mmCIF file of C-alpha atoms in Angstrom:
data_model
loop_
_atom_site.group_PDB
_atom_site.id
_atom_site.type_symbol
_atom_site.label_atom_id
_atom_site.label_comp_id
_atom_site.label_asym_id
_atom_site.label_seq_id
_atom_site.Cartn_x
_atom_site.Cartn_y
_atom_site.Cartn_z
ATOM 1 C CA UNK A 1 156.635 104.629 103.158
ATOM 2 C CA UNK A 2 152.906 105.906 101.481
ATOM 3 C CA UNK A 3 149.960 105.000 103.615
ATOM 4 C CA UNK A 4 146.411 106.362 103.453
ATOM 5 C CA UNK A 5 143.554 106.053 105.608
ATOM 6 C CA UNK A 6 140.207 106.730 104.832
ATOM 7 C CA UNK A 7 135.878 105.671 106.321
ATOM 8 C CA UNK A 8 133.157 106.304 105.161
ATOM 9 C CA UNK A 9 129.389 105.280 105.911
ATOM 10 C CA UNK A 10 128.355 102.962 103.749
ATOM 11 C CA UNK A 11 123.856 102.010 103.215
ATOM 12 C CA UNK A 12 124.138 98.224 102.933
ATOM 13 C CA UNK A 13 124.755 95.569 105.601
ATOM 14 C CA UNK A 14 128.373 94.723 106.922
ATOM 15 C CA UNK A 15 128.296 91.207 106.075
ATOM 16 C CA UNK A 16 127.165 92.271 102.005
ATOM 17 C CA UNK A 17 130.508 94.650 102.485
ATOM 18 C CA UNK A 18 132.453 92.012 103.632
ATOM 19 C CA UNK A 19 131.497 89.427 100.979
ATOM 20 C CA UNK A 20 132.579 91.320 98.489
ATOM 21 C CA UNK A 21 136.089 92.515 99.867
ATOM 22 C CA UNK A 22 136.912 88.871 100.915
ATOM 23 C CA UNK A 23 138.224 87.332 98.223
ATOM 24 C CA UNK A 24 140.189 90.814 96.856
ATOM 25 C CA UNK A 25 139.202 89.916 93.592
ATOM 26 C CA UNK A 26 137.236 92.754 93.486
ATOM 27 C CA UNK A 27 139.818 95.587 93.563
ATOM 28 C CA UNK A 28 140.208 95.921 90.412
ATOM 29 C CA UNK A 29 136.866 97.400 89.996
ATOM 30 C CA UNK A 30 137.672 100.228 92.424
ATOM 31 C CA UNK A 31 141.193 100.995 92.037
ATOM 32 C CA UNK A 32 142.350 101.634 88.245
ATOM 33 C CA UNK A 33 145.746 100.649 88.960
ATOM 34 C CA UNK A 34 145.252 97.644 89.860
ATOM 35 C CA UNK A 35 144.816 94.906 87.151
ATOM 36 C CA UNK A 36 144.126 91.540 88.560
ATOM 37 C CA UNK A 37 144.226 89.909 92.277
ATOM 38 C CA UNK A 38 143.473 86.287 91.451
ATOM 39 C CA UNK A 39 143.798 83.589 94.277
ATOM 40 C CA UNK A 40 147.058 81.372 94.308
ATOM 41 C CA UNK A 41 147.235 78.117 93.855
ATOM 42 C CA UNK A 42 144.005 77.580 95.133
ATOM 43 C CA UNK A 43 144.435 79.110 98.355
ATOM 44 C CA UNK A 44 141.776 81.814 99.412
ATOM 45 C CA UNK A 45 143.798 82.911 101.706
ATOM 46 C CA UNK A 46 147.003 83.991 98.770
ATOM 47 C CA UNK A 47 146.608 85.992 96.080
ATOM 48 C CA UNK A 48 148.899 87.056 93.030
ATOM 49 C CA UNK A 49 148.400 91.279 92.701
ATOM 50 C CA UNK A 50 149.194 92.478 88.824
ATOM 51 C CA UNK A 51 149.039 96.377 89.120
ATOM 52 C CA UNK A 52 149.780 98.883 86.191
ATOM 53 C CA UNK A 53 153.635 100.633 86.805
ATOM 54 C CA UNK A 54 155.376 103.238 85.104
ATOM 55 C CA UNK A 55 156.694 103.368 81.766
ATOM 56 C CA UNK A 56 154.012 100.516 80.671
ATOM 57 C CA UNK A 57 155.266 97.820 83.046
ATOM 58 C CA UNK A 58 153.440 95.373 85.807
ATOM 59 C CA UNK A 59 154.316 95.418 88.669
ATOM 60 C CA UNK A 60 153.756 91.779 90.495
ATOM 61 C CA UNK A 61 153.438 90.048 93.775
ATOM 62 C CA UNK A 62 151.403 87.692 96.277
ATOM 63 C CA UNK A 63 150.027 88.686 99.204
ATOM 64 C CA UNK A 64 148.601 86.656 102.206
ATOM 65 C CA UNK A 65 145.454 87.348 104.475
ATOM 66 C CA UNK A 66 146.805 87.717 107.940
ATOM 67 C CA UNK A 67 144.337 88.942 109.888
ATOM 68 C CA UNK A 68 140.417 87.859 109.622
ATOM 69 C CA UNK A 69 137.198 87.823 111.265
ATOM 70 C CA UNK A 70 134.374 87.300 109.517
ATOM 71 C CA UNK A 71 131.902 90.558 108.830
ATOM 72 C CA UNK A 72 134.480 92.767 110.904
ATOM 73 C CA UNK A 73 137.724 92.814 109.724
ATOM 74 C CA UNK A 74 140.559 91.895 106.841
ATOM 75 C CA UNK A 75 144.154 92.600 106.621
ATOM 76 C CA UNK A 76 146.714 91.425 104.060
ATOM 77 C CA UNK A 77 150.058 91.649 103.303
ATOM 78 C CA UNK A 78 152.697 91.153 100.688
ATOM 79 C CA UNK A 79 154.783 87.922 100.622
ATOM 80 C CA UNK A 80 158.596 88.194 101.294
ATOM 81 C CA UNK A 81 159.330 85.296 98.952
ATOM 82 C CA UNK A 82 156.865 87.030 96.202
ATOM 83 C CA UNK A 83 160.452 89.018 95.264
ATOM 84 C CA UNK A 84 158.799 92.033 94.148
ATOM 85 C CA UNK A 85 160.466 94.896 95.679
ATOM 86 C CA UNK A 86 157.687 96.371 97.427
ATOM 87 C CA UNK A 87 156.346 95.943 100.692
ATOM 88 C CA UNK A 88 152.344 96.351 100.792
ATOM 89 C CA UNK A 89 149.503 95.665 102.606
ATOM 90 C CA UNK A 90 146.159 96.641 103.562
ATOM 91 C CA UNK A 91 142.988 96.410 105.963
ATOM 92 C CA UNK A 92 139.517 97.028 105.753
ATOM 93 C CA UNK A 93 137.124 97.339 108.774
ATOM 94 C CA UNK A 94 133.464 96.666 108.920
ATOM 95 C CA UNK A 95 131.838 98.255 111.381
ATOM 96 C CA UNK A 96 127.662 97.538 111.410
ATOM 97 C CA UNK A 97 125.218 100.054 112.119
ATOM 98 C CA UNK A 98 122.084 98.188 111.307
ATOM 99 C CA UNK A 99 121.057 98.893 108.112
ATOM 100 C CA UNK A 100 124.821 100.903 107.168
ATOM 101 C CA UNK A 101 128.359 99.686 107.335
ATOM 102 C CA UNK A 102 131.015 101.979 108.495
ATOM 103 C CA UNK A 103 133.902 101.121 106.026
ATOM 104 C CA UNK A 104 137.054 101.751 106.789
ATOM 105 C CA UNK A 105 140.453 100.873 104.470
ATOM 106 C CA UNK A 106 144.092 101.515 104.906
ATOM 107 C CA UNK A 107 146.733 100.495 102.828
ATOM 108 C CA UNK A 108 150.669 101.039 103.332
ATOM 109 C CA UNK A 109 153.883 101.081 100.432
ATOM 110 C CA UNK A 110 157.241 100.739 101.697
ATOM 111 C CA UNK A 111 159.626 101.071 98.084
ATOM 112 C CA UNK A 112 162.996 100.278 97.744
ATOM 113 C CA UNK A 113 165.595 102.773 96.692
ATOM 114 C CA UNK A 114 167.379 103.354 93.875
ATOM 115 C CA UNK A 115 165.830 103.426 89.962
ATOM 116 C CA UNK A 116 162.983 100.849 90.873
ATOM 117 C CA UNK A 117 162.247 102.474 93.912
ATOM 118 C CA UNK A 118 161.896 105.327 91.880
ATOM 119 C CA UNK A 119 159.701 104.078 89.267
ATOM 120 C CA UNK A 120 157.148 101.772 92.457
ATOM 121 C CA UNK A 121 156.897 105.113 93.992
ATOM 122 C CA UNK A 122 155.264 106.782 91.126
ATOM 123 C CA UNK A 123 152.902 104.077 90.726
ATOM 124 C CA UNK A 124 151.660 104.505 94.343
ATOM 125 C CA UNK A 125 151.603 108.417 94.073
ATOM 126 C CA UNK A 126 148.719 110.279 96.080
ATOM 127 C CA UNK A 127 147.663 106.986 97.918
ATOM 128 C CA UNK A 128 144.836 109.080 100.047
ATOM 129 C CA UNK A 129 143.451 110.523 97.057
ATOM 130 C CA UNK A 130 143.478 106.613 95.276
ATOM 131 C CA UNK A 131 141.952 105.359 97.959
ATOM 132 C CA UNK A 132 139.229 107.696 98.634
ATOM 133 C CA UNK A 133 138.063 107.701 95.179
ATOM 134 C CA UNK A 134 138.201 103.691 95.632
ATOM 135 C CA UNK A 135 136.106 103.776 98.620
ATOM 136 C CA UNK A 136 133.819 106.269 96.977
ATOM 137 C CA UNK A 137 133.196 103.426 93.708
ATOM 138 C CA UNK A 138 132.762 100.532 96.421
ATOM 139 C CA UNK A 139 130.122 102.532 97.943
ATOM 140 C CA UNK A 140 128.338 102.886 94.539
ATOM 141 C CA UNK A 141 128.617 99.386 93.969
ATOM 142 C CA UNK A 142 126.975 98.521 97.486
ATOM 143 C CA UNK A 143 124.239 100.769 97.473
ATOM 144 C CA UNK A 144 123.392 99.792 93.746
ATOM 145 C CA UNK A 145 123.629 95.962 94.763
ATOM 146 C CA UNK A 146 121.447 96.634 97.804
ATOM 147 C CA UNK A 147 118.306 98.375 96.180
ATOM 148 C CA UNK A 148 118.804 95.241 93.961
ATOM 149 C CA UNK A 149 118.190 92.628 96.704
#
């Protein structure tokens, strides 16, 4: 199993932060693997993931919001029934200072064996350093947005 944990201060206001991680559409503007996270069926609360895998293959499955509260906290997770060999997830934390957001995101891999488990593991290779780069592009966006508003 990968997992990686990173925070980071963040100058714009928790519930701006939390907007824009909501619907997880948004990842694929700060992680380069990942191509698409639309919403399912039109449920906000499922989404269909489309990431970039070895060899020039997608890798694809739907995850599920399982944990929520509103300008704090989101956690998701990958759906059994999705049949795509992996088992991920993820959480974000929000924690308001006033004027800055603590930010803080972990996300866990748990690949099969074998060949595919092979080939999902090199797709999810150096998770901390993915994710802190990620978190470093989100806080770009933010503090770009914010002198905007």
């Amino acid at each position: 199993m990968a997992t990686a944990t990173h925070y980071l201060e963040v100058n714009a206001p928790a519930a701006q932060c939390y907007q824009w991680w909501r619907p997880l559409t948004h990842l694929p503007q700060i992680l380069d693997d990942v191509k698409s996270v639309e919403p399912k069926s039109g449920n906000a609360d499922v989404t269909h993931w489309v990431v970039d895998g070895p060899l020039g293959k997608q890798i694809e499955w739907d995850a599920k919001i399982i944990d929520e509260e509103t300008d704090r906290k989101i956690a998701w997770k990958s759906l059994e029934e999705s049949n795509n060999h992996v088992e991920t997830g993820g959480a974000v934390r929000f924690d308001p200072h006033g004027d800055t957001t603590g930010v803080e995101v972990s996300l866990h891999v748990t690949t099969p064996g074998g060949a595919a488990g092979d080939a999902v593991a090199k797709l999810f290779d150096d998770p901390q350093k993915k994710i802190e780069k990620a978190l470093e592009e989100f806080k770009q966006l933010m503090e770009r947005s914010s002198q905007n508003v």
